[in-house]
């Protein structure tokens, strides 16, 4: 017998839901539907420290829709988690309470370690990690999680407050633009470098793994801009070329010529440069893009396998 479950990821750039059928007997999940609402909570929190009333209303409408969808599709269990933006919002309890009151969906605000664990769970269900040392990079709107694993075992994970929306707000606050991204990247290198050095010093990683919507988008841009396949991995050299080509286009041109969504077009270069910086520091030359993420990990956490 399978059960129908849903997983909601309340990120800094969007609120996403995935509905799937899970079976405790079989080690598989069957995707039913994915949803995404462009609610940029990170813009509020990283500039004002709170989730504003306007964003609160949009989030409530999104959760109302998700709650209705759960009922219509006969979902028996729903797990919703909030990450970086909610972790830092001064009014996060009010947000959690209001969403629960209006939709009946209970939100867990999770820390970076639990976020890293859930993403790692999704990845190890998707990829064969046997006898491999891997570095998992999850690029979010508010934070970046860098997780190291040996085989199926997670050996270290750390969350860094350098997500794409936060980087954009940082630039805007300092009246800088995209051409100054190298300055921002340089400022993040201290703590990040320490984590990478500690975990790569004695043994290099076999390959990196990238998760998050921006990485999936970069895989597709490899096909679109470089005319190369498959979209499921990138070499560092390919990533360097994609960044050059993206930086030569204004945000408006990325929307018009590459058909990127507006809330992807403005964060794709910071995302690509974050990945580039981490790969260079860790001396990783290839990154796999398995197209799974936090929601998949949440669904797996609701099975007993």
CSV table of C-alpha atoms in Angstrom, one decimal, residues 6-303:
chain,number,residue,atom,x,y,z
A,6,UNK,CA,3.4,16.3,0.5
A,7,UNK,CA,6.6,18.3,1.3
A,8,UNK,CA,6.8,22.1,1.5
A,9,UNK,CA,10.1,24.0,1.4
A,10,UNK,CA,9.8,27.6,2.5
A,11,UNK,CA,12.9,29.1,1.1
A,12,UNK,CA,14.2,32.7,0.8
A,13,UNK,CA,13.3,33.0,-2.9
A,14,UNK,CA,10.2,30.8,-3.2
A,15,UNK,CA,7.8,28.4,-1.5
A,16,UNK,CA,7.7,25.0,-3.1
A,17,UNK,CA,5.6,22.0,-2.7
A,18,UNK,CA,6.0,18.4,-3.9
A,19,UNK,CA,3.3,15.7,-3.8
A,20,UNK,CA,4.4,12.1,-4.0
A,21,UNK,CA,3.2,8.5,-3.3
A,22,UNK,CA,5.5,6.6,-0.9
A,23,UNK,CA,5.6,3.0,0.0
A,24,UNK,CA,7.3,1.6,3.1
A,25,UNK,CA,7.8,-1.7,1.3
A,26,UNK,CA,9.4,-0.4,-1.8
A,27,UNK,CA,12.4,2.0,-1.8
A,28,UNK,CA,10.9,4.4,-4.3
A,29,UNK,CA,8.8,7.5,-4.4
A,30,UNK,CA,6.5,8.3,-7.2
A,31,UNK,CA,6.2,12.0,-8.0
A,32,UNK,CA,2.6,13.3,-8.5
A,33,UNK,CA,3.1,17.0,-8.9
A,34,UNK,CA,5.4,19.9,-8.1
A,35,UNK,CA,4.4,23.5,-7.3
A,36,UNK,CA,6.3,26.8,-6.9
A,37,UNK,CA,5.2,30.2,-5.7
A,38,UNK,CA,7.7,33.1,-6.2
A,39,UNK,CA,7.5,34.5,-2.6
A,40,UNK,CA,10.8,36.2,-1.9
A,41,UNK,CA,10.8,36.2,1.9
A,42,UNK,CA,14.5,36.8,1.9
A,43,UNK,CA,14.1,40.3,0.5
A,44,UNK,CA,12.1,41.4,3.6
A,45,UNK,CA,14.2,39.6,6.2
A,46,UNK,CA,17.7,40.4,4.8
A,47,UNK,CA,16.8,44.2,4.5
A,48,UNK,CA,14.2,44.7,7.4
A,49,UNK,CA,14.8,41.8,9.7
A,50,UNK,CA,11.1,40.7,9.5
A,51,UNK,CA,8.6,39.2,7.2
A,52,UNK,CA,6.5,42.2,6.1
A,53,UNK,CA,2.6,42.2,6.3
A,54,UNK,CA,2.5,42.2,2.4
A,55,UNK,CA,4.7,39.0,2.1
A,56,UNK,CA,2.8,37.4,5.0
A,57,UNK,CA,-0.5,37.8,3.1
A,58,UNK,CA,1.1,36.3,-0.1
A,59,UNK,CA,2.5,33.4,1.9
A,60,UNK,CA,-0.9,32.8,3.5
A,61,UNK,CA,-2.6,32.8,0.1
A,62,UNK,CA,0.0,30.3,-1.1
A,63,UNK,CA,-0.5,28.0,1.9
A,64,UNK,CA,-4.3,28.2,1.5
A,65,UNK,CA,-3.8,27.0,-2.1
A,66,UNK,CA,-1.4,24.2,-1.0
A,67,UNK,CA,-3.8,23.1,1.8
A,68,UNK,CA,-6.7,22.9,-0.7
A,69,UNK,CA,-4.5,21.0,-3.2
A,70,UNK,CA,-3.5,18.5,-0.4
A,71,UNK,CA,-7.2,17.9,0.3
A,72,UNK,CA,-8.1,17.6,-3.4
A,73,UNK,CA,-5.3,15.1,-4.1
A,74,UNK,CA,-6.0,13.2,-0.8
A,75,UNK,CA,-2.7,13.8,0.8
A,76,UNK,CA,-2.5,12.0,4.2
A,77,UNK,CA,0.6,13.6,5.6
A,78,UNK,CA,2.3,17.0,5.0
A,79,UNK,CA,5.7,18.1,6.3
A,80,UNK,CA,6.6,21.8,5.9
A,81,UNK,CA,10.0,23.2,6.7
A,82,UNK,CA,11.3,26.8,6.7
A,83,UNK,CA,15.0,27.6,6.1
A,84,UNK,CA,17.3,30.7,6.2
A,85,UNK,CA,14.9,33.6,5.8
A,86,UNK,CA,12.5,32.3,8.5
A,87,UNK,CA,15.3,31.3,10.8
A,88,UNK,CA,16.4,34.9,10.9
A,89,UNK,CA,13.0,36.7,10.9
A,90,UNK,CA,12.3,38.5,14.2
A,91,UNK,CA,8.6,37.7,13.7
A,92,UNK,CA,9.1,34.0,12.6
A,93,UNK,CA,6.7,32.8,15.4
A,94,UNK,CA,4.0,35.1,14.2
A,95,UNK,CA,4.6,33.8,10.6
A,96,UNK,CA,4.4,30.1,11.8
A,97,UNK,CA,1.2,30.9,13.8
A,98,UNK,CA,-0.6,32.8,11.1
A,99,UNK,CA,0.1,30.1,8.5
A,100,UNK,CA,-1.1,27.4,10.8
A,101,UNK,CA,-4.3,29.4,11.7
A,102,UNK,CA,-5.1,30.1,8.1
A,103,UNK,CA,-4.2,26.8,6.4
A,104,UNK,CA,-3.8,24.1,9.2
A,105,UNK,CA,-0.3,23.4,8.0
A,106,UNK,CA,2.3,23.3,10.7
A,107,UNK,CA,5.8,24.8,9.8
A,108,UNK,CA,9.1,23.5,11.4
A,109,UNK,CA,11.9,26.1,11.2
A,110,UNK,CA,15.0,23.9,10.7
A,111,UNK,CA,18.7,24.8,11.2
A,112,UNK,CA,21.4,24.5,8.6
A,113,UNK,CA,22.5,21.1,9.8
A,114,UNK,CA,19.1,19.5,9.4
A,115,UNK,CA,18.7,21.2,6.0
A,116,UNK,CA,22.1,19.7,5.0
A,117,UNK,CA,21.0,16.2,6.3
A,118,UNK,CA,17.7,16.3,4.4
A,119,UNK,CA,19.4,17.3,1.1
A,120,UNK,CA,22.0,14.6,1.6
A,121,UNK,CA,19.3,12.1,2.1
A,122,UNK,CA,17.7,13.1,-1.2
A,123,UNK,CA,21.0,12.9,-3.0
A,124,UNK,CA,22.1,9.5,-1.7
A,125,UNK,CA,18.7,8.0,-2.8
A,126,UNK,CA,19.3,9.4,-6.3
A,127,UNK,CA,23.0,8.8,-6.9
A,128,UNK,CA,25.4,5.8,-6.2
A,129,UNK,CA,27.9,7.3,-3.7
A,130,UNK,CA,29.6,4.0,-2.8
A,131,UNK,CA,33.3,4.4,-2.1
A,132,UNK,CA,33.2,8.0,-3.2
A,133,UNK,CA,34.2,11.2,-1.3
A,134,UNK,CA,31.8,13.9,-2.4
A,135,UNK,CA,31.1,17.5,-1.7
A,136,UNK,CA,27.4,18.6,-1.9
A,137,UNK,CA,26.7,22.2,-2.6
A,138,UNK,CA,23.1,23.5,-2.1
A,139,UNK,CA,22.6,27.0,-3.3
A,140,UNK,CA,19.6,28.7,-1.6
A,141,UNK,CA,18.4,32.3,-1.5
A,142,UNK,CA,19.6,32.9,2.0
A,143,UNK,CA,22.2,30.3,2.7
A,144,UNK,CA,24.6,27.9,1.0
A,145,UNK,CA,25.0,24.4,2.6
A,146,UNK,CA,28.3,22.6,1.9
A,147,UNK,CA,28.2,19.0,3.0
A,148,UNK,CA,30.9,16.3,2.7
A,149,UNK,CA,30.2,12.6,2.6
A,150,UNK,CA,32.1,9.4,2.4
A,151,UNK,CA,30.0,6.8,0.6
A,152,UNK,CA,26.5,7.2,2.0
A,153,UNK,CA,27.7,8.7,5.3
A,154,UNK,CA,27.6,12.5,5.9
A,155,UNK,CA,30.9,13.5,7.5
A,156,UNK,CA,30.5,17.3,7.8
A,157,UNK,CA,28.0,19.9,6.9
A,158,UNK,CA,28.0,23.7,7.4
A,159,UNK,CA,25.6,26.4,6.5
A,160,UNK,CA,26.9,29.8,5.3
A,161,UNK,CA,24.8,33.0,5.1
A,162,UNK,CA,25.7,33.7,1.5
A,163,UNK,CA,22.6,32.8,-0.5
A,164,UNK,CA,21.7,34.4,-3.8
A,165,UNK,CA,19.0,36.8,-2.5
A,166,UNK,CA,21.2,37.8,0.4
A,167,UNK,CA,24.1,38.6,-2.0
A,168,UNK,CA,21.7,40.8,-4.2
A,169,UNK,CA,20.5,42.7,-1.1
A,170,UNK,CA,24.1,43.1,0.0
A,171,UNK,CA,25.0,44.6,-3.4
A,172,UNK,CA,22.0,46.9,-3.4
A,173,UNK,CA,22.6,48.1,0.2
A,174,UNK,CA,26.2,49.1,-0.8
A,175,UNK,CA,25.1,50.7,-4.1
A,176,UNK,CA,27.1,48.1,-6.0
A,177,UNK,CA,26.1,46.1,-9.0
A,178,UNK,CA,26.7,42.7,-10.5
A,179,UNK,CA,30.2,43.7,-11.7
A,180,UNK,CA,31.2,43.9,-8.1
A,181,UNK,CA,30.3,40.3,-7.2
A,182,UNK,CA,33.9,39.3,-6.9
A,183,UNK,CA,34.2,41.7,-3.9
A,184,UNK,CA,31.3,39.9,-2.2
A,185,UNK,CA,32.7,36.5,-2.9
A,186,UNK,CA,36.0,37.5,-1.5
A,187,UNK,CA,34.4,38.5,1.8
A,188,UNK,CA,32.8,35.1,2.2
A,189,UNK,CA,36.0,33.1,1.6
A,190,UNK,CA,37.5,33.1,5.1
A,191,UNK,CA,35.0,30.9,6.9
A,192,UNK,CA,34.2,28.9,3.8
A,193,UNK,CA,37.8,28.3,3.0
A,194,UNK,CA,38.4,26.9,6.5
A,195,UNK,CA,35.5,24.4,6.1
A,196,UNK,CA,36.8,23.3,2.7
A,197,UNK,CA,40.4,23.1,3.8
A,198,UNK,CA,39.5,21.0,6.9
A,199,UNK,CA,37.6,18.5,4.8
A,200,UNK,CA,39.7,18.4,1.6
A,201,UNK,CA,43.2,18.7,3.1
A,202,UNK,CA,43.9,15.0,3.4
A,203,UNK,CA,41.7,13.6,0.7
A,204,UNK,CA,40.4,15.4,-2.4
A,205,UNK,CA,36.7,15.0,-3.3
A,206,UNK,CA,36.0,12.7,-6.3
A,207,UNK,CA,33.3,15.1,-7.5
A,208,UNK,CA,30.9,17.8,-6.4
A,209,UNK,CA,27.1,17.5,-6.4
A,210,UNK,CA,24.9,20.5,-6.9
A,211,UNK,CA,21.3,21.0,-5.7
A,212,UNK,CA,18.8,23.8,-5.9
A,213,UNK,CA,16.8,25.5,-8.8
A,214,UNK,CA,19.8,27.6,-9.9
A,215,UNK,CA,22.0,24.6,-10.4
A,216,UNK,CA,19.3,22.8,-12.5
A,217,UNK,CA,19.0,26.1,-14.5
A,218,UNK,CA,22.8,26.1,-15.0
A,219,UNK,CA,22.6,22.6,-16.4
A,220,UNK,CA,20.0,23.6,-18.9
A,221,UNK,CA,22.0,26.7,-19.8
A,222,UNK,CA,24.9,24.4,-20.7
A,223,UNK,CA,22.7,22.9,-23.5
A,224,UNK,CA,21.4,26.4,-24.5
A,225,UNK,CA,24.5,28.5,-24.4
A,226,UNK,CA,27.3,25.9,-25.1
A,227,UNK,CA,25.3,23.5,-27.2
A,228,UNK,CA,26.6,20.6,-25.1
A,229,UNK,CA,24.8,17.7,-23.4
A,230,UNK,CA,23.9,16.2,-21.0
A,231,UNK,CA,22.5,18.8,-18.6
A,232,UNK,CA,23.1,16.5,-15.6
A,233,UNK,CA,26.7,17.7,-15.0
A,234,UNK,CA,29.0,20.7,-15.5
A,235,UNK,CA,32.8,20.9,-15.6
A,236,UNK,CA,34.4,23.9,-14.0
A,237,UNK,CA,35.6,25.1,-17.5
A,238,UNK,CA,32.0,24.9,-18.8
A,239,UNK,CA,30.8,26.8,-15.7
A,240,UNK,CA,33.4,29.5,-16.3
A,241,UNK,CA,32.2,30.0,-19.9
A,242,UNK,CA,28.5,30.1,-18.9
A,243,UNK,CA,29.3,32.8,-16.3
A,244,UNK,CA,31.1,34.9,-19.0
A,245,UNK,CA,28.1,34.6,-21.4
A,246,UNK,CA,25.6,35.4,-18.6
A,247,UNK,CA,27.6,38.4,-17.4
A,248,UNK,CA,27.5,39.9,-20.9
A,249,UNK,CA,23.7,40.0,-20.8
A,250,UNK,CA,21.6,42.4,-18.7
A,251,UNK,CA,18.9,40.8,-16.5
A,252,UNK,CA,16.2,41.9,-19.0
A,253,UNK,CA,18.1,40.2,-21.9
A,254,UNK,CA,18.4,37.0,-19.8
A,255,UNK,CA,14.6,37.0,-19.5
A,256,UNK,CA,14.0,37.8,-23.2
A,257,UNK,CA,16.8,35.8,-24.9
A,258,UNK,CA,17.1,32.9,-22.5
A,259,UNK,CA,13.5,32.7,-21.3
A,260,UNK,CA,14.5,32.8,-17.7
A,261,UNK,CA,11.9,33.8,-15.1
A,262,UNK,CA,12.5,37.3,-13.6
A,263,UNK,CA,13.2,35.8,-10.2
A,264,UNK,CA,15.8,33.5,-11.7
A,265,UNK,CA,17.4,36.0,-14.1
A,266,UNK,CA,18.6,38.3,-11.3
A,267,UNK,CA,20.1,35.5,-9.1
A,268,UNK,CA,21.6,33.1,-11.6
A,269,UNK,CA,25.0,34.9,-11.8
A,270,UNK,CA,25.5,35.1,-8.0
A,271,UNK,CA,24.5,31.4,-7.9
A,272,UNK,CA,26.9,30.4,-10.6
A,273,UNK,CA,29.8,32.4,-9.0
A,274,UNK,CA,29.1,30.9,-5.6
A,275,UNK,CA,29.4,27.4,-7.2
A,276,UNK,CA,32.5,28.5,-9.1
A,277,UNK,CA,34.2,29.8,-6.0
A,278,UNK,CA,33.5,26.7,-3.9
A,279,UNK,CA,34.6,24.3,-6.7
A,280,UNK,CA,37.9,26.3,-7.2
A,281,UNK,CA,38.6,26.3,-3.5
A,282,UNK,CA,38.0,22.6,-3.2
A,283,UNK,CA,39.8,21.8,-6.4
A,284,UNK,CA,36.7,20.0,-7.8
A,285,UNK,CA,36.6,19.9,-11.6
A,286,UNK,CA,33.1,18.5,-12.1
A,287,UNK,CA,29.7,18.9,-10.5
A,288,UNK,CA,26.8,16.5,-10.9
A,289,UNK,CA,23.3,17.9,-11.0
A,290,UNK,CA,20.8,15.2,-9.9
A,291,UNK,CA,17.7,17.5,-9.9
A,292,UNK,CA,16.6,16.6,-6.4
A,293,UNK,CA,16.6,18.8,-3.3
A,294,UNK,CA,15.1,19.6,0.1
A,295,UNK,CA,11.6,18.6,-0.9
A,296,UNK,CA,12.7,15.2,-2.0
A,297,UNK,CA,14.6,14.7,1.3
A,298,UNK,CA,11.5,15.7,3.2
A,299,UNK,CA,9.4,13.1,1.3
A,300,UNK,CA,12.1,10.4,2.0
A,301,UNK,CA,12.0,11.4,5.7
A,302,UNK,CA,8.3,10.5,5.7
A,303,UNK,CA,9.1,6.9,4.7
